Amino acid sequence: DPLVPGTYQRDRMVLAQLLYQDRVGDALQLSGRLFRGSERYHAPETYDGSRTALTVASDWAGLEARLVSTAMTSHKLMLGLEYQHNLRQDQYFDDFVATPDLVDVAVLRNGWRLGIFVQDEWSITDRLSATLGMRDDRNNTTSRAVSPRAGVIWKAGADTTLKTLYGRAHRAPNVYERDYTDGATLIANNDLRAEYIETLEAVAEHVVRQGLVLRASAYHWVMTDLIGLAAESADGPPQYQNGDKVGARGLELSV
């Protein structure tokens, strides 16, 4: 209901991290960070005369470590690890008219995710280089996901560069999409899978003169198991479900 006193949405987030970087000799770089985050969301609103409130509370902490080595000639190797513990992923909904002294919906969750990644930047010749990478992700809700990436860059001339890029990535469903349910506006879907995208791009860049660059890019990407809102039944409340493949092809030209 519009213009009702006391209606607002408040979203507060606090982030902090402790970062460490060091070099061991001329060929080894170390970096690491500890991070901590917290979010609080509160939205008292009125629907058809009924006072309601949606409240979300989340806390997380984790660490990330990277090791970069240039000990091998023509190679820049990186090995990394990232871990996040979702200490709290809580969602509440209150209808103060229907149940003034009770919380109508309380979805209390926690979770974790772990990613290990490796990458090699390889200078094959003075004009040709390649980047090859792989990431292995796991979490508490969906199956293991492996995400490769590759890129080949060729300096065809002093002013012309050609690139071919490939990548694969994923996104696990969040706790609202997967777990929230109130029986009226949304139904939970504990079988929700992660969504994936694969991208392929070819890029050509040419420097005409200082300050003037021509660029052309042709791309093709395919997304599978795209998460979207759909009706569970003809007359029932909706729920988030995995959809069909979605693809696109395109061409971009820029000056």
PDB file of C-alpha atoms in Angstrom, residues 88-237:
ATOM      1  CA  ARG A  88      24.050 -17.258   9.365  1.00  0.00           C
ATOM      2  CA  GLN A  89      21.540 -17.037   6.498  1.00  0.00           C
ATOM      3  CA  ASP A  90      18.254 -16.286   8.271  1.00  0.00           C
ATOM      4  CA  GLN A  91      14.989 -15.039   6.772  1.00  0.00           C
ATOM      5  CA  TYR A  92      11.881 -13.998   8.692  1.00  0.00           C
ATOM      6  CA  PHE A  93       8.419 -12.844   7.657  1.00  0.00           C
ATOM      7  CA  ASP A  94       5.819 -11.475  10.073  1.00  0.00           C
ATOM      8  CA  ASP A  95       2.148 -10.683   9.487  1.00  0.00           C
ATOM      9  CA  PHE A  96       1.240  -8.627  12.551  1.00  0.00           C
ATOM     10  CA  VAL A  97      -2.508  -8.728  11.876  1.00  0.00           C
ATOM     11  CA  ALA A  98      -2.882 -12.475  11.399  1.00  0.00           C
ATOM     12  CA  THR A  99      -0.452 -13.556  14.142  1.00  0.00           C
ATOM     13  CA  PRO A 100       0.549 -10.551  16.264  1.00  0.00           C
ATOM     14  CA  ASP A 101       2.707 -12.521  18.736  1.00  0.00           C
ATOM     15  CA  LEU A 102       4.281 -15.139  16.463  1.00  0.00           C
ATOM     16  CA  VAL A 103       6.788 -15.209  13.626  1.00  0.00           C
ATOM     17  CA  ASP A 104       4.926 -16.534  10.585  1.00  0.00           C
ATOM     18  CA  VAL A 105       7.993 -17.680   8.651  1.00  0.00           C
ATOM     19  CA  ALA A 106      11.489 -18.420   9.975  1.00  0.00           C
ATOM     20  CA  VAL A 107      13.972 -19.945   7.531  1.00  0.00           C
ATOM     21  CA  LEU A 108      17.244 -20.512   9.429  1.00  0.00           C
ATOM     22  CA  ARG A 109      20.211 -21.690   7.387  1.00  0.00           C
ATOM     23  CA  ASN A 110      24.008 -21.747   7.269  1.00  0.00           C
ATOM     24  CA  GLY A 111      26.430 -23.079   4.704  1.00  0.00           C
ATOM     25  CA  TRP A 112      29.877 -23.052   3.129  1.00  0.00           C
ATOM     26  CA  ARG A 113      31.684 -22.930  -0.185  1.00  0.00           C
ATOM     27  CA  LEU A 114      35.213 -23.938  -1.203  1.00  0.00           C
ATOM     28  CA  GLY A 115      37.065 -23.130  -4.411  1.00  0.00           C
ATOM     29  CA  ILE A 116      40.503 -24.224  -5.630  1.00  0.00           C
ATOM     30  CA  PHE A 117      41.914 -22.633  -8.774  1.00  0.00           C
ATOM     31  CA  VAL A 118      45.041 -22.794 -10.919  1.00  0.00           C
ATOM     32  CA  GLN A 119      46.170 -20.699 -13.890  1.00  0.00           C
ATOM     33  CA  ASP A 120      49.136 -20.531 -16.251  1.00  0.00           C
ATOM     34  CA  GLU A 121      50.012 -17.463 -18.327  1.00  0.00           C
ATOM     35  CA  TRP A 122      52.304 -18.859 -21.039  1.00  0.00           C
ATOM     36  CA  SER A 123      54.360 -16.642 -23.351  1.00  0.00           C
ATOM     37  CA  ILE A 124      54.808 -19.036 -26.255  1.00  0.00           C
ATOM     38  CA  THR A 125      56.653 -16.507 -28.437  1.00  0.00           C
ATOM     39  CA  ASP A 126      57.123 -12.759 -28.418  1.00  0.00           C
ATOM     40  CA  ARG A 127      53.872 -12.452 -30.372  1.00  0.00           C
ATOM     41  CA  LEU A 128      51.817 -15.395 -29.105  1.00  0.00           C
ATOM     42  CA  SER A 129      50.629 -16.047 -25.550  1.00  0.00           C
ATOM     43  CA  ALA A 130      48.035 -18.260 -23.909  1.00  0.00           C
ATOM     44  CA  THR A 131      46.210 -18.302 -20.587  1.00  0.00           C
ATOM     45  CA  LEU A 132      44.888 -21.618 -19.273  1.00  0.00           C
ATOM     46  CA  GLY A 133      42.973 -21.932 -16.030  1.00  0.00           C
ATOM     47  CA  MET A 134      40.719 -24.224 -14.042  1.00  0.00           C
ATOM     48  CA  ARG A 135      38.588 -23.760 -10.931  1.00  0.00           C
ATOM     49  CA  ASP A 136      36.985 -26.497  -8.818  1.00  0.00           C
ATOM     50  CA  ASP A 137      34.076 -25.381  -6.603  1.00  0.00           C
ATOM     51  CA  ARG A 138      32.059 -27.184  -3.957  1.00  0.00           C
ATOM     52  CA  ASN A 139      29.356 -26.022  -1.550  1.00  0.00           C
ATOM     53  CA  ASN A 140      26.737 -27.377   0.824  1.00  0.00           C
ATOM     54  CA  THR A 141      23.764 -27.153  -1.557  1.00  0.00           C
ATOM     55  CA  THR A 142      24.744 -28.196  -5.082  1.00  0.00           C
ATOM     56  CA  SER A 143      27.079 -30.666  -6.742  1.00  0.00           C
ATOM     57  CA  ARG A 144      30.722 -30.062  -7.585  1.00  0.00           C
ATOM     58  CA  ALA A 145      31.372 -27.557 -10.402  1.00  0.00           C
ATOM     59  CA  VAL A 146      34.474 -27.422 -12.600  1.00  0.00           C
ATOM     60  CA  SER A 147      35.051 -24.160 -14.489  1.00  0.00           C
ATOM     61  CA  PRO A 148      37.762 -24.056 -17.181  1.00  0.00           C
ATOM     62  CA  ARG A 149      38.966 -20.912 -18.917  1.00  0.00           C
ATOM     63  CA  ALA A 150      41.334 -20.340 -21.826  1.00  0.00           C
ATOM     64  CA  GLY A 151      42.603 -17.466 -23.889  1.00  0.00           C
ATOM     65  CA  VAL A 152      44.965 -17.151 -26.849  1.00  0.00           C
ATOM     66  CA  ILE A 153      46.406 -13.734 -27.743  1.00  0.00           C
ATOM     67  CA  TRP A 154      48.315 -13.106 -30.967  1.00  0.00           C
ATOM     68  CA  LYS A 155      50.108  -9.871 -31.791  1.00  0.00           C
ATOM     69  CA  ALA A 156      49.554 -10.062 -35.549  1.00  0.00           C
ATOM     70  CA  GLY A 157      51.407  -6.797 -36.033  1.00  0.00           C
ATOM     71  CA  ALA A 158      52.752  -3.824 -34.174  1.00  0.00           C
ATOM     72  CA  ASP A 159      49.267  -2.292 -34.117  1.00  0.00           C
ATOM     73  CA  THR A 160      46.973  -5.352 -34.393  1.00  0.00           C
ATOM     74  CA  THR A 161      45.981  -7.871 -31.715  1.00  0.00           C
ATOM     75  CA  LEU A 162      43.754 -10.937 -32.114  1.00  0.00           C
ATOM     76  CA  LYS A 163      42.226 -12.769 -29.147  1.00  0.00           C
ATOM     77  CA  THR A 164      40.179 -15.939 -28.708  1.00  0.00           C
ATOM     78  CA  LEU A 165      38.602 -16.362 -25.260  1.00  0.00           C
ATOM     79  CA  TYR A 166      36.644 -19.231 -23.708  1.00  0.00           C
ATOM     80  CA  GLY A 167      35.177 -19.557 -20.236  1.00  0.00           C
ATOM     81  CA  ARG A 168      32.720 -21.522 -18.135  1.00  0.00           C
ATOM     82  CA  ALA A 169      31.196 -20.319 -14.866  1.00  0.00           C
ATOM     83  CA  HIS A 170      28.386 -21.247 -12.509  1.00  0.00           C
ATOM     84  CA  ARG A 171      26.158 -19.763  -9.818  1.00  0.00           C
ATOM     85  CA  ALA A 172      24.637 -21.776  -7.009  1.00  0.00           C
ATOM     86  CA  PRO A 173      21.084 -20.813  -5.952  1.00  0.00           C
ATOM     87  CA  ASN A 174      20.902 -18.511  -2.961  1.00  0.00           C
ATOM     88  CA  VAL A 175      18.901 -19.330   0.157  1.00  0.00           C
ATOM     89  CA  TYR A 176      15.946 -17.173  -0.906  1.00  0.00           C
ATOM     90  CA  GLU A 177      15.602 -18.968  -4.234  1.00  0.00           C
ATOM     91  CA  ARG A 178      16.114 -22.411  -2.730  1.00  0.00           C
ATOM     92  CA  ASP A 179      14.740 -22.374   0.830  1.00  0.00           C
ATOM     93  CA  TYR A 180      12.289 -19.526   1.400  1.00  0.00           C
ATOM     94  CA  THR A 181       8.654 -20.579   1.617  1.00  0.00           C
ATOM     95  CA  ASP A 182       5.548 -19.006   3.073  1.00  0.00           C
ATOM     96  CA  GLY A 183       2.906 -21.037   1.239  1.00  0.00           C
ATOM     97  CA  ALA A 184       1.343 -17.956  -0.310  1.00  0.00           C
ATOM     98  CA  THR A 185       3.866 -15.925  -2.312  1.00  0.00           C
ATOM     99  CA  LEU A 186       6.663 -18.478  -2.744  1.00  0.00           C
ATOM    100  CA  ILE A 187       7.303 -22.209  -2.422  1.00  0.00           C
ATOM    101  CA  ALA A 188      10.770 -23.574  -1.614  1.00  0.00           C
ATOM    102  CA  ASN A 189      12.602 -25.801  -4.086  1.00  0.00           C
ATOM    103  CA  ASN A 190      15.280 -27.892  -2.368  1.00  0.00           C
ATOM    104  CA  ASP A 191      16.069 -29.641  -5.686  1.00  0.00           C
ATOM    105  CA  LEU A 192      17.186 -26.389  -7.339  1.00  0.00           C
ATOM    106  CA  ARG A 193      20.437 -26.852  -9.247  1.00  0.00           C
ATOM    107  CA  ALA A 194      23.203 -24.391 -10.059  1.00  0.00           C
ATOM    108  CA  GLU A 195      23.055 -22.454 -13.316  1.00  0.00           C
ATOM    109  CA  TYR A 196      25.939 -22.489 -15.813  1.00  0.00           C
ATOM    110  CA  ILE A 197      27.181 -20.306 -18.620  1.00  0.00           C
ATOM    111  CA  GLU A 198      29.721 -21.024 -21.364  1.00  0.00           C
ATOM    112  CA  THR A 199      31.163 -18.141 -23.371  1.00  0.00           C
ATOM    113  CA  LEU A 200      33.252 -18.013 -26.541  1.00  0.00           C
ATOM    114  CA  GLU A 201      34.551 -14.743 -27.962  1.00  0.00           C
ATOM    115  CA  ALA A 202      36.846 -13.658 -30.777  1.00  0.00           C
ATOM    116  CA  VAL A 203      38.278 -10.129 -30.578  1.00  0.00           C
ATOM    117  CA  ALA A 204      40.300  -8.038 -33.025  1.00  0.00           C
ATOM    118  CA  GLU A 205      41.862  -4.696 -32.043  1.00  0.00           C
ATOM    119  CA  HIS A 206      43.750  -2.336 -34.326  1.00  0.00           C
ATOM    120  CA  VAL A 207      45.437   0.906 -33.347  1.00  0.00           C
ATOM    121  CA  VAL A 208      45.044   3.299 -36.284  1.00  0.00           C
ATOM    122  CA  ARG A 209      47.059   5.985 -34.563  1.00  0.00           C
ATOM    123  CA  GLN A 210      47.550   7.342 -31.075  1.00  0.00           C
ATOM    124  CA  GLY A 211      44.114   7.973 -29.622  1.00  0.00           C
ATOM    125  CA  LEU A 212      42.192   5.992 -32.268  1.00  0.00           C
ATOM    126  CA  VAL A 213      41.483   2.256 -31.836  1.00  0.00           C
ATOM    127  CA  LEU A 214      39.158   0.000 -33.841  1.00  0.00           C
ATOM    128  CA  ARG A 215      37.696  -3.041 -32.117  1.00  0.00           C
ATOM    129  CA  ALA A 216      35.495  -5.909 -33.337  1.00  0.00           C
ATOM    130  CA  SER A 217      34.133  -8.737 -31.192  1.00  0.00           C
ATOM    131  CA  ALA A 218      32.047 -11.784 -32.141  1.00  0.00           C
ATOM    132  CA  TYR A 219      30.614 -13.802 -29.267  1.00  0.00           C
ATOM    133  CA  HIS A 220      28.512 -16.855 -28.541  1.00  0.00           C
ATOM    134  CA  TRP A 221      27.272 -17.900 -25.138  1.00  0.00           C
ATOM    135  CA  VAL A 222      24.933 -20.575 -23.777  1.00  0.00           C
ATOM    136  CA  MET A 223      23.344 -20.611 -20.336  1.00  0.00           C
ATOM    137  CA  THR A 224      21.887 -23.858 -18.938  1.00  0.00           C
ATOM    138  CA  ASP A 225      19.601 -24.474 -15.963  1.00  0.00           C
ATOM    139  CA  LEU A 226      18.876 -20.745 -15.722  1.00  0.00           C
ATOM    140  CA  ILE A 227      17.121 -20.050 -12.403  1.00  0.00           C
ATOM    141  CA  GLY A 228      13.822 -18.216 -12.783  1.00  0.00           C
ATOM    142  CA  LEU A 229      10.446 -17.803 -11.127  1.00  0.00           C
ATOM    143  CA  ALA A 230       7.754 -20.162 -12.425  1.00  0.00           C
ATOM    144  CA  ALA A 231       4.377 -21.464 -11.284  1.00  0.00           C
ATOM    145  CA  GLU A 232       4.507 -24.744  -9.373  1.00  0.00           C
ATOM    146  CA  SER A 233       0.960 -25.460 -10.520  1.00  0.00           C
ATOM    147  CA  ALA A 234      -1.782 -23.658 -12.433  1.00  0.00           C
ATOM    148  CA  ASP A 235      -3.358 -22.142  -9.309  1.00  0.00           C
ATOM    149  CA  GLY A 236      -0.552 -22.447  -6.748  1.00  0.00           C
ATOM    150  CA  PRO A 237       2.128 -20.021  -5.590  1.00  0.00           C
TER     151      PRO A 237
END
